């Protein structure tokens, strides 16, 4: 009984220690060490590169690399207090689905099919900004902690091994499905936060934030029917657009400031 009492006290202490805030000020519980999250994200990305074809189109690769570079620099400038990966790896996968994802440790994957829906560099920046925001806000760690519960806490204190946590649960926590590269939805709170942060990031980078609304209208057309909002962790397209527009005034001010700096710098 004493050992269990000590363990409960230790878990409570670790839980309190793991409480923090995201860059937007939302309370968050993320207990898995960042180094371990980065390692697992790197392993998952390496597996994708082995199992999925990489796009060879030079124009597509130049566009994605250019937009990603600007977005990453802006993310670091806009959210300097957030933990940024030391380096980012960006890969365009030869996949027709309109998708993108980012993994802990600074790995970004963009499906070639996304470039058929994101019709402008600004729209592409909206997607990449959103995915980078998931990493900066530590959403994968938070979801990992939520999904694995006490096991994630035990991992911190070394009472279970990383191997015991591997498998589909890990992939889901990182936002990828059993078929590697197929993104799984984060929680609605995570998606809304990534939308808000992504809007601020793209504006800081000098991309027109109004194109984020155009992007999601394109997504709605490409995706066809969508289940009712209460049945999905993803916000419905209409709600997503409404939320983006509610932050548009601040984003446009940041965009104008970035545009003026470009002209005068």
PDB file of C-alpha atoms in Angstrom:
ATOM      1  CA  UNK A   1       0.000   0.000   0.000  1.00  0.00           C
ATOM      2  CA  UNK A   2       2.851   2.349   0.808  1.00  0.00           C
ATOM      3  CA  UNK A   3       4.442   1.729  -2.578  1.00  0.00           C
ATOM      4  CA  UNK A   4       1.182   2.468  -4.353  1.00  0.00           C
ATOM      5  CA  UNK A   5       0.730   5.615  -2.289  1.00  0.00           C
ATOM      6  CA  UNK A   6       4.208   6.750  -3.216  1.00  0.00           C
ATOM      7  CA  UNK A   7       3.548   6.067  -6.884  1.00  0.00           C
ATOM      8  CA  UNK A   8       0.299   8.026  -6.797  1.00  0.00           C
ATOM      9  CA  UNK A   9       2.078  10.943  -5.146  1.00  0.00           C
ATOM     10  CA  UNK A  10       4.836  10.780  -7.735  1.00  0.00           C
ATOM     11  CA  UNK A  11       2.343  10.700 -10.594  1.00  0.00           C
ATOM     12  CA  UNK A  12       0.508  13.666  -9.146  1.00  0.00           C
ATOM     13  CA  UNK A  13       3.765  15.600  -8.844  1.00  0.00           C
ATOM     14  CA  UNK A  14       4.753  14.765 -12.426  1.00  0.00           C
ATOM     15  CA  UNK A  15       1.317  15.734 -13.672  1.00  0.00           C
ATOM     16  CA  UNK A  16       1.634  19.131 -12.052  1.00  0.00           C
ATOM     17  CA  UNK A  17       5.149  19.480 -13.449  1.00  0.00           C
ATOM     18  CA  UNK A  18       3.867  18.625 -16.927  1.00  0.00           C
ATOM     19  CA  UNK A  19       1.190  21.312 -16.862  1.00  0.00           C
ATOM     20  CA  UNK A  20       2.027  24.217 -19.095  1.00  0.00           C
ATOM     21  CA  UNK A  21       0.637  26.568 -21.683  1.00  0.00           C
ATOM     22  CA  UNK A  22       0.595  26.558 -25.450  1.00  0.00           C
ATOM     23  CA  UNK A  23       1.748  29.687 -27.340  1.00  0.00           C
ATOM     24  CA  UNK A  24      -1.860  30.927 -27.328  1.00  0.00           C
ATOM     25  CA  UNK A  25      -2.123  30.599 -23.542  1.00  0.00           C
ATOM     26  CA  UNK A  26      -4.240  27.434 -23.430  1.00  0.00           C
ATOM     27  CA  UNK A  27      -3.480  25.099 -20.502  1.00  0.00           C
ATOM     28  CA  UNK A  28      -1.791  21.894 -21.616  1.00  0.00           C
ATOM     29  CA  UNK A  29      -0.585  18.598 -20.154  1.00  0.00           C
ATOM     30  CA  UNK A  30       2.319  17.149 -22.169  1.00  0.00           C
ATOM     31  CA  UNK A  31       4.441  14.661 -20.238  1.00  0.00           C
ATOM     32  CA  UNK A  32       6.616  12.918 -22.826  1.00  0.00           C
ATOM     33  CA  UNK A  33      10.200  14.271 -23.062  1.00  0.00           C
ATOM     34  CA  UNK A  34      10.668  16.455 -26.127  1.00  0.00           C
ATOM     35  CA  UNK A  35      13.814  14.596 -27.160  1.00  0.00           C
ATOM     36  CA  UNK A  36      11.846  11.352 -27.248  1.00  0.00           C
ATOM     37  CA  UNK A  37       9.017  12.937 -29.237  1.00  0.00           C
ATOM     38  CA  UNK A  38      11.551  14.259 -31.761  1.00  0.00           C
ATOM     39  CA  UNK A  39      13.194  10.854 -32.039  1.00  0.00           C
ATOM     40  CA  UNK A  40       9.877   9.112 -32.629  1.00  0.00           C
ATOM     41  CA  UNK A  41       8.834  11.741 -35.160  1.00  0.00           C
ATOM     42  CA  UNK A  42      12.114  11.237 -36.995  1.00  0.00           C
ATOM     43  CA  UNK A  43      11.678   7.472 -37.042  1.00  0.00           C
ATOM     44  CA  UNK A  44       8.124   7.768 -38.385  1.00  0.00           C
ATOM     45  CA  UNK A  45       9.236  10.192 -41.105  1.00  0.00           C
ATOM     46  CA  UNK A  46      12.135   7.970 -42.133  1.00  0.00           C
ATOM     47  CA  UNK A  47       9.704   5.069 -42.493  1.00  0.00           C
ATOM     48  CA  UNK A  48       7.497   7.201 -44.734  1.00  0.00           C
ATOM     49  CA  UNK A  49      10.434   8.086 -46.948  1.00  0.00           C
ATOM     50  CA  UNK A  50      11.257   4.406 -47.320  1.00  0.00           C
ATOM     51  CA  UNK A  51       7.720   3.293 -48.059  1.00  0.00           C
ATOM     52  CA  UNK A  52       6.247   6.160 -50.084  1.00  0.00           C
ATOM     53  CA  UNK A  53       7.458   7.684 -53.374  1.00  0.00           C
ATOM     54  CA  UNK A  54       8.925  11.170 -53.247  1.00  0.00           C
ATOM     55  CA  UNK A  55       7.776  13.693 -55.854  1.00  0.00           C
ATOM     56  CA  UNK A  56      10.414  14.524 -58.472  1.00  0.00           C
ATOM     57  CA  UNK A  57       8.711  17.547 -60.031  1.00  0.00           C
ATOM     58  CA  UNK A  58      11.325  20.352 -59.693  1.00  0.00           C
ATOM     59  CA  UNK A  59       8.748  23.154 -59.790  1.00  0.00           C
ATOM     60  CA  UNK A  60       6.618  21.576 -57.058  1.00  0.00           C
ATOM     61  CA  UNK A  61       9.645  20.987 -54.863  1.00  0.00           C
ATOM     62  CA  UNK A  62      10.926  24.547 -55.340  1.00  0.00           C
ATOM     63  CA  UNK A  63       7.530  25.997 -54.456  1.00  0.00           C
ATOM     64  CA  UNK A  64       7.052  23.897 -51.323  1.00  0.00           C
ATOM     65  CA  UNK A  65      10.621  24.444 -50.108  1.00  0.00           C
ATOM     66  CA  UNK A  66      10.387  28.195 -50.673  1.00  0.00           C
ATOM     67  CA  UNK A  67       7.041  28.605 -48.900  1.00  0.00           C
ATOM     68  CA  UNK A  68       8.095  26.315 -46.043  1.00  0.00           C
ATOM     69  CA  UNK A  69      11.315  28.264 -45.536  1.00  0.00           C
ATOM     70  CA  UNK A  70       9.429  31.573 -45.232  1.00  0.00           C
ATOM     71  CA  UNK A  71       6.765  30.088 -42.949  1.00  0.00           C
ATOM     72  CA  UNK A  72       9.307  28.460 -40.609  1.00  0.00           C
ATOM     73  CA  UNK A  73      11.272  31.711 -40.257  1.00  0.00           C
ATOM     74  CA  UNK A  74       8.060  33.601 -39.502  1.00  0.00           C
ATOM     75  CA  UNK A  75       6.949  30.993 -36.963  1.00  0.00           C
ATOM     76  CA  UNK A  76      10.197  31.437 -35.055  1.00  0.00           C
ATOM     77  CA  UNK A  77       9.803  35.218 -35.123  1.00  0.00           C
ATOM     78  CA  UNK A  78       6.094  35.191 -34.184  1.00  0.00           C
ATOM     79  CA  UNK A  79       6.368  32.630 -31.377  1.00  0.00           C
ATOM     80  CA  UNK A  80       9.936  32.967 -30.023  1.00  0.00           C
ATOM     81  CA  UNK A  81       8.937  31.407 -26.710  1.00  0.00           C
ATOM     82  CA  UNK A  82       7.868  28.150 -28.373  1.00  0.00           C
ATOM     83  CA  UNK A  83      10.386  25.350 -28.636  1.00  0.00           C
ATOM     84  CA  UNK A  84      11.575  25.261 -32.267  1.00  0.00           C
ATOM     85  CA  UNK A  85      13.341  22.254 -33.802  1.00  0.00           C
ATOM     86  CA  UNK A  86      16.979  22.954 -34.601  1.00  0.00           C
ATOM     87  CA  UNK A  87      16.429  22.072 -38.253  1.00  0.00           C
ATOM     88  CA  UNK A  88      13.452  21.246 -40.455  1.00  0.00           C
ATOM     89  CA  UNK A  89      13.180  18.599 -43.160  1.00  0.00           C
ATOM     90  CA  UNK A  90      10.568  19.188 -45.864  1.00  0.00           C
ATOM     91  CA  UNK A  91       9.584  16.483 -48.355  1.00  0.00           C
ATOM     92  CA  UNK A  92       6.981  16.453 -51.139  1.00  0.00           C
ATOM     93  CA  UNK A  93       5.436  12.995 -51.455  1.00  0.00           C
ATOM     94  CA  UNK A  94       4.031  11.743 -54.754  1.00  0.00           C
ATOM     95  CA  UNK A  95       0.534  11.246 -53.389  1.00  0.00           C
ATOM     96  CA  UNK A  96      -2.613  12.585 -55.106  1.00  0.00           C
ATOM     97  CA  UNK A  97      -4.527  13.278 -51.869  1.00  0.00           C
ATOM     98  CA  UNK A  98      -4.680  16.955 -50.790  1.00  0.00           C
ATOM     99  CA  UNK A  99      -2.833  16.500 -47.524  1.00  0.00           C
ATOM    100  CA  UNK A 100       0.096  17.717 -45.450  1.00  0.00           C
ATOM    101  CA  UNK A 101       1.464  16.969 -41.986  1.00  0.00           C
ATOM    102  CA  UNK A 102       4.256  17.941 -39.605  1.00  0.00           C
ATOM    103  CA  UNK A 103       5.890  15.706 -37.007  1.00  0.00           C
ATOM    104  CA  UNK A 104       7.796  16.466 -33.803  1.00  0.00           C
ATOM    105  CA  UNK A 105      11.441  17.186 -34.445  1.00  0.00           C
ATOM    106  CA  UNK A 106      10.756  19.375 -37.482  1.00  0.00           C
ATOM    107  CA  UNK A 107       9.611  17.049 -40.282  1.00  0.00           C
ATOM    108  CA  UNK A 108       7.085  18.350 -42.800  1.00  0.00           C
ATOM    109  CA  UNK A 109       5.418  16.244 -45.468  1.00  0.00           C
ATOM    110  CA  UNK A 110       3.363  17.732 -48.299  1.00  0.00           C
ATOM    111  CA  UNK A 111       1.383  15.578 -50.719  1.00  0.00           C
ATOM    112  CA  UNK A 112       1.668  16.596 -54.362  1.00  0.00           C
ATOM    113  CA  UNK A 113      -2.129  16.497 -54.558  1.00  0.00           C
ATOM    114  CA  UNK A 114      -2.331  19.445 -52.165  1.00  0.00           C
ATOM    115  CA  UNK A 115      -0.899  21.678 -54.891  1.00  0.00           C
ATOM    116  CA  UNK A 116      -4.044  21.048 -56.948  1.00  0.00           C
ATOM    117  CA  UNK A 117      -6.195  22.464 -54.123  1.00  0.00           C
ATOM    118  CA  UNK A 118      -3.859  25.116 -52.693  1.00  0.00           C
ATOM    119  CA  UNK A 119      -3.919  27.213 -55.865  1.00  0.00           C
ATOM    120  CA  UNK A 120      -1.534  29.988 -54.756  1.00  0.00           C
ATOM    121  CA  UNK A 121       1.623  30.200 -52.624  1.00  0.00           C
ATOM    122  CA  UNK A 122      -0.467  32.050 -50.023  1.00  0.00           C
ATOM    123  CA  UNK A 123      -2.902  29.128 -49.788  1.00  0.00           C
ATOM    124  CA  UNK A 124      -0.011  26.700 -49.465  1.00  0.00           C
ATOM    125  CA  UNK A 125       1.410  28.887 -46.698  1.00  0.00           C
ATOM    126  CA  UNK A 126      -1.903  28.584 -44.849  1.00  0.00           C
ATOM    127  CA  UNK A 127      -1.560  24.788 -44.829  1.00  0.00           C
ATOM    128  CA  UNK A 128       2.125  24.702 -43.886  1.00  0.00           C
ATOM    129  CA  UNK A 129       1.605  27.375 -41.219  1.00  0.00           C
ATOM    130  CA  UNK A 130      -1.193  25.271 -39.735  1.00  0.00           C
ATOM    131  CA  UNK A 131       0.994  22.149 -39.651  1.00  0.00           C
ATOM    132  CA  UNK A 132       3.987  23.989 -38.175  1.00  0.00           C
ATOM    133  CA  UNK A 133       1.645  25.342 -35.497  1.00  0.00           C
ATOM    134  CA  UNK A 134       0.779  21.778 -34.451  1.00  0.00           C
ATOM    135  CA  UNK A 135       4.480  21.203 -33.761  1.00  0.00           C
ATOM    136  CA  UNK A 136       5.067  24.510 -31.949  1.00  0.00           C
ATOM    137  CA  UNK A 137       2.028  23.954 -29.745  1.00  0.00           C
ATOM    138  CA  UNK A 138       3.226  20.416 -28.896  1.00  0.00           C
ATOM    139  CA  UNK A 139      -0.092  18.904 -29.920  1.00  0.00           C
ATOM    140  CA  UNK A 140       1.434  15.484 -30.659  1.00  0.00           C
ATOM    141  CA  UNK A 141       2.867  15.282 -27.145  1.00  0.00           C
ATOM    142  CA  UNK A 142      -0.405  16.406 -25.606  1.00  0.00           C
ATOM    143  CA  UNK A 143      -2.406  13.848 -27.565  1.00  0.00           C
ATOM    144  CA  UNK A 144       0.164  11.148 -26.795  1.00  0.00           C
ATOM    145  CA  UNK A 145      -0.226  11.933 -23.095  1.00  0.00           C
ATOM    146  CA  UNK A 146      -4.031  11.878 -23.381  1.00  0.00           C
ATOM    147  CA  UNK A 147      -4.177   8.634 -25.364  1.00  0.00           C
ATOM    148  CA  UNK A 148      -1.707   6.665 -23.287  1.00  0.00           C
ATOM    149  CA  UNK A 149      -2.680   8.132 -19.946  1.00  0.00           C
ATOM    150  CA  UNK A 150      -0.728   6.707 -17.069  1.00  0.00           C
ATOM    151  CA  UNK A 151       1.682   4.896 -19.387  1.00  0.00           C
ATOM    152  CA  UNK A 152       2.976   8.220 -20.653  1.00  0.00           C
ATOM    153  CA  UNK A 153       3.658   9.273 -17.084  1.00  0.00           C
ATOM    154  CA  UNK A 154       5.367   5.953 -16.346  1.00  0.00           C
ATOM    155  CA  UNK A 155       7.547   6.488 -19.391  1.00  0.00           C
ATOM    156  CA  UNK A 156       8.775   9.733 -17.876  1.00  0.00           C
ATOM    157  CA  UNK A 157       9.900   7.982 -14.699  1.00  0.00           C
ATOM    158  CA  UNK A 158      11.355   5.016 -16.573  1.00  0.00           C
ATOM    159  CA  UNK A 159       8.856   2.400 -15.398  1.00  0.00           C
ATOM    160  CA  UNK A 160       7.909   1.417 -18.940  1.00  0.00           C
ATOM    161  CA  UNK A 161      10.079   1.382 -22.051  1.00  0.00           C
ATOM    162  CA  UNK A 162       9.646   3.264 -25.304  1.00  0.00           C
ATOM    163  CA  UNK A 163       9.117  -0.072 -27.031  1.00  0.00           C
ATOM    164  CA  UNK A 164       6.023  -0.739 -24.931  1.00  0.00           C
ATOM    165  CA  UNK A 165       4.486   2.448 -26.303  1.00  0.00           C
ATOM    166  CA  UNK A 166       5.330   1.863 -29.955  1.00  0.00           C
ATOM    167  CA  UNK A 167       2.787   0.844 -32.574  1.00  0.00           C
ATOM    168  CA  UNK A 168      -0.436   2.280 -33.845  1.00  0.00           C
ATOM    169  CA  UNK A 169      -1.089   4.284 -30.662  1.00  0.00           C
ATOM    170  CA  UNK A 170       2.133   6.190 -31.267  1.00  0.00           C
ATOM    171  CA  UNK A 171       1.315   6.783 -34.921  1.00  0.00           C
ATOM    172  CA  UNK A 172      -2.104   8.118 -34.026  1.00  0.00           C
ATOM    173  CA  UNK A 173      -0.576  10.427 -31.429  1.00  0.00           C
ATOM    174  CA  UNK A 174       1.774  11.810 -34.048  1.00  0.00           C
ATOM    175  CA  UNK A 175      -1.110  12.342 -36.470  1.00  0.00           C
ATOM    176  CA  UNK A 176      -0.485   9.574 -38.988  1.00  0.00           C
ATOM    177  CA  UNK A 177      -2.521   6.485 -39.710  1.00  0.00           C
ATOM    178  CA  UNK A 178      -1.817   2.819 -40.207  1.00  0.00           C
ATOM    179  CA  UNK A 179      -1.192   3.600 -43.876  1.00  0.00           C
ATOM    180  CA  UNK A 180       1.727   5.913 -43.392  1.00  0.00           C
ATOM    181  CA  UNK A 181       1.200   9.504 -44.438  1.00  0.00           C
ATOM    182  CA  UNK A 182      -2.587   9.487 -44.080  1.00  0.00           C
ATOM    183  CA  UNK A 183      -3.225  12.263 -41.597  1.00  0.00           C
ATOM    184  CA  UNK A 184      -5.574  11.651 -38.698  1.00  0.00           C
ATOM    185  CA  UNK A 185      -7.469  14.576 -37.194  1.00  0.00           C
ATOM    186  CA  UNK A 186      -6.257  16.200 -34.034  1.00  0.00           C
ATOM    187  CA  UNK A 187      -8.871  17.225 -31.500  1.00  0.00           C
ATOM    188  CA  UNK A 188     -11.117  20.121 -32.384  1.00  0.00           C
ATOM    189  CA  UNK A 189      -9.304  22.312 -29.839  1.00  0.00           C
ATOM    190  CA  UNK A 190      -5.961  21.451 -31.469  1.00  0.00           C
ATOM    191  CA  UNK A 191      -7.277  22.155 -34.950  1.00  0.00           C
ATOM    192  CA  UNK A 192      -8.746  25.512 -33.955  1.00  0.00           C
ATOM    193  CA  UNK A 193      -5.540  26.500 -32.178  1.00  0.00           C
ATOM    194  CA  UNK A 194      -3.418  25.486 -35.180  1.00  0.00           C
ATOM    195  CA  UNK A 195      -5.712  27.520 -37.445  1.00  0.00           C
ATOM    196  CA  UNK A 196      -5.303  30.595 -35.227  1.00  0.00           C
ATOM    197  CA  UNK A 197      -1.528  30.232 -34.954  1.00  0.00           C
ATOM    198  CA  UNK A 198      -1.147  29.338 -38.624  1.00  0.00           C
ATOM    199  CA  UNK A 199      -3.014  32.486 -39.629  1.00  0.00           C
ATOM    200  CA  UNK A 200      -0.651  34.616 -37.528  1.00  0.00           C
ATOM    201  CA  UNK A 201       2.392  32.789 -38.905  1.00  0.00           C
ATOM    202  CA  UNK A 202       1.475  33.155 -42.577  1.00  0.00           C
ATOM    203  CA  UNK A 203       0.722  36.850 -42.081  1.00  0.00           C
ATOM    204  CA  UNK A 204       4.073  37.370 -40.355  1.00  0.00           C
ATOM    205  CA  UNK A 205       5.723  35.681 -43.340  1.00  0.00           C
ATOM    206  CA  UNK A 206       4.081  38.164 -45.713  1.00  0.00           C
ATOM    207  CA  UNK A 207       1.472  35.812 -47.159  1.00  0.00           C
ATOM    208  CA  UNK A 208      -2.047  37.231 -47.474  1.00  0.00           C
ATOM    209  CA  UNK A 209      -4.098  35.661 -44.647  1.00  0.00           C
ATOM    210  CA  UNK A 210      -7.321  36.093 -46.629  1.00  0.00           C
ATOM    211  CA  UNK A 211      -6.129  33.215 -48.784  1.00  0.00           C
ATOM    212  CA  UNK A 212      -6.664  30.869 -45.820  1.00  0.00           C
ATOM    213  CA  UNK A 213     -10.408  31.319 -46.309  1.00  0.00           C
ATOM    214  CA  UNK A 214     -10.077  30.641 -50.036  1.00  0.00           C
ATOM    215  CA  UNK A 215      -8.081  27.504 -49.226  1.00  0.00           C
ATOM    216  CA  UNK A 216     -10.778  26.017 -47.025  1.00  0.00           C
ATOM    217  CA  UNK A 217     -13.424  26.830 -49.591  1.00  0.00           C
ATOM    218  CA  UNK A 218     -11.332  24.885 -52.087  1.00  0.00           C
ATOM    219  CA  UNK A 219     -10.993  22.058 -49.557  1.00  0.00           C
ATOM    220  CA  UNK A 220     -14.762  21.981 -49.135  1.00  0.00           C
ATOM    221  CA  UNK A 221     -15.211  21.616 -52.880  1.00  0.00           C
ATOM    222  CA  UNK A 222     -12.514  18.937 -53.142  1.00  0.00           C
ATOM    223  CA  UNK A 223     -13.776  16.988 -50.143  1.00  0.00           C
ATOM    224  CA  UNK A 224     -17.413  16.851 -51.162  1.00  0.00           C
ATOM    225  CA  UNK A 225     -19.770  15.989 -48.318  1.00  0.00           C
ATOM    226  CA  UNK A 226     -18.594  16.231 -44.739  1.00  0.00           C
ATOM    227  CA  UNK A 227     -20.145  14.642 -41.645  1.00  0.00           C
ATOM    228  CA  UNK A 228     -22.006  16.900 -39.209  1.00  0.00           C
ATOM    229  CA  UNK A 229     -19.643  18.942 -37.044  1.00  0.00           C
ATOM    230  CA  UNK A 230     -20.655  17.223 -33.800  1.00  0.00           C
ATOM    231  CA  UNK A 231     -19.593  13.857 -35.283  1.00  0.00           C
ATOM    232  CA  UNK A 232     -16.121  15.022 -36.257  1.00  0.00           C
ATOM    233  CA  UNK A 233     -13.082  16.277 -34.395  1.00  0.00           C
ATOM    234  CA  UNK A 234     -12.310  18.512 -37.364  1.00  0.00           C
ATOM    235  CA  UNK A 235     -14.302  21.759 -37.381  1.00  0.00           C
ATOM    236  CA  UNK A 236     -16.813  21.920 -40.211  1.00  0.00           C
ATOM    237  CA  UNK A 237     -15.546  24.005 -43.120  1.00  0.00           C
ATOM    238  CA  UNK A 238     -18.053  26.775 -42.434  1.00  0.00           C
ATOM    239  CA  UNK A 239     -17.117  26.977 -38.753  1.00  0.00           C
ATOM    240  CA  UNK A 240     -13.437  26.909 -39.629  1.00  0.00           C
ATOM    241  CA  UNK A 241     -13.833  29.805 -42.059  1.00  0.00           C
ATOM    242  CA  UNK A 242     -15.898  31.750 -39.516  1.00  0.00           C
ATOM    243  CA  UNK A 243     -13.172  31.287 -36.881  1.00  0.00           C
ATOM    244  CA  UNK A 244     -10.454  32.359 -39.301  1.00  0.00           C
ATOM    245  CA  UNK A 245     -12.395  35.482 -40.205  1.00  0.00           C
ATOM    246  CA  UNK A 246     -12.762  36.353 -36.514  1.00  0.00           C
ATOM    247  CA  UNK A 247      -8.949  36.645 -36.303  1.00  0.00           C
ATOM    248  CA  UNK A 248      -8.543  38.278 -39.705  1.00  0.00           C
ATOM    249  CA  UNK A 249      -8.239  41.872 -38.498  1.00  0.00           C
ATOM    250  CA  UNK A 250      -5.111  41.150 -36.437  1.00  0.00           C
ATOM    251  CA  UNK A 251      -3.709  38.942 -39.183  1.00  0.00           C
ATOM    252  CA  UNK A 252      -4.180  41.633 -41.821  1.00  0.00           C
ATOM    253  CA  UNK A 253      -2.386  44.169 -39.621  1.00  0.00           C
ATOM    254  CA  UNK A 254       0.556  41.771 -39.308  1.00  0.00           C
ATOM    255  CA  UNK A 255       0.468  41.105 -43.053  1.00  0.00           C
ATOM    256  CA  UNK A 256       0.580  44.826 -43.885  1.00  0.00           C
ATOM    257  CA  UNK A 257       3.475  45.330 -41.464  1.00  0.00           C
ATOM    258  CA  UNK A 258       5.376  42.430 -43.054  1.00  0.00           C
ATOM    259  CA  UNK A 259       4.665  43.784 -46.549  1.00  0.00           C
ATOM    260  CA  UNK A 260       5.897  47.259 -45.609  1.00  0.00           C
ATOM    261  CA  UNK A 261       9.055  45.779 -44.071  1.00  0.00           C
ATOM    262  CA  UNK A 262       9.750  43.924 -47.311  1.00  0.00           C
ATOM    263  CA  UNK A 263       9.375  47.088 -49.360  1.00  0.00           C
ATOM    264  CA  UNK A 264      11.512  49.250 -47.066  1.00  0.00           C
ATOM    265  CA  UNK A 265      13.999  46.582 -45.995  1.00  0.00           C
TER     266      UNK A 265
END
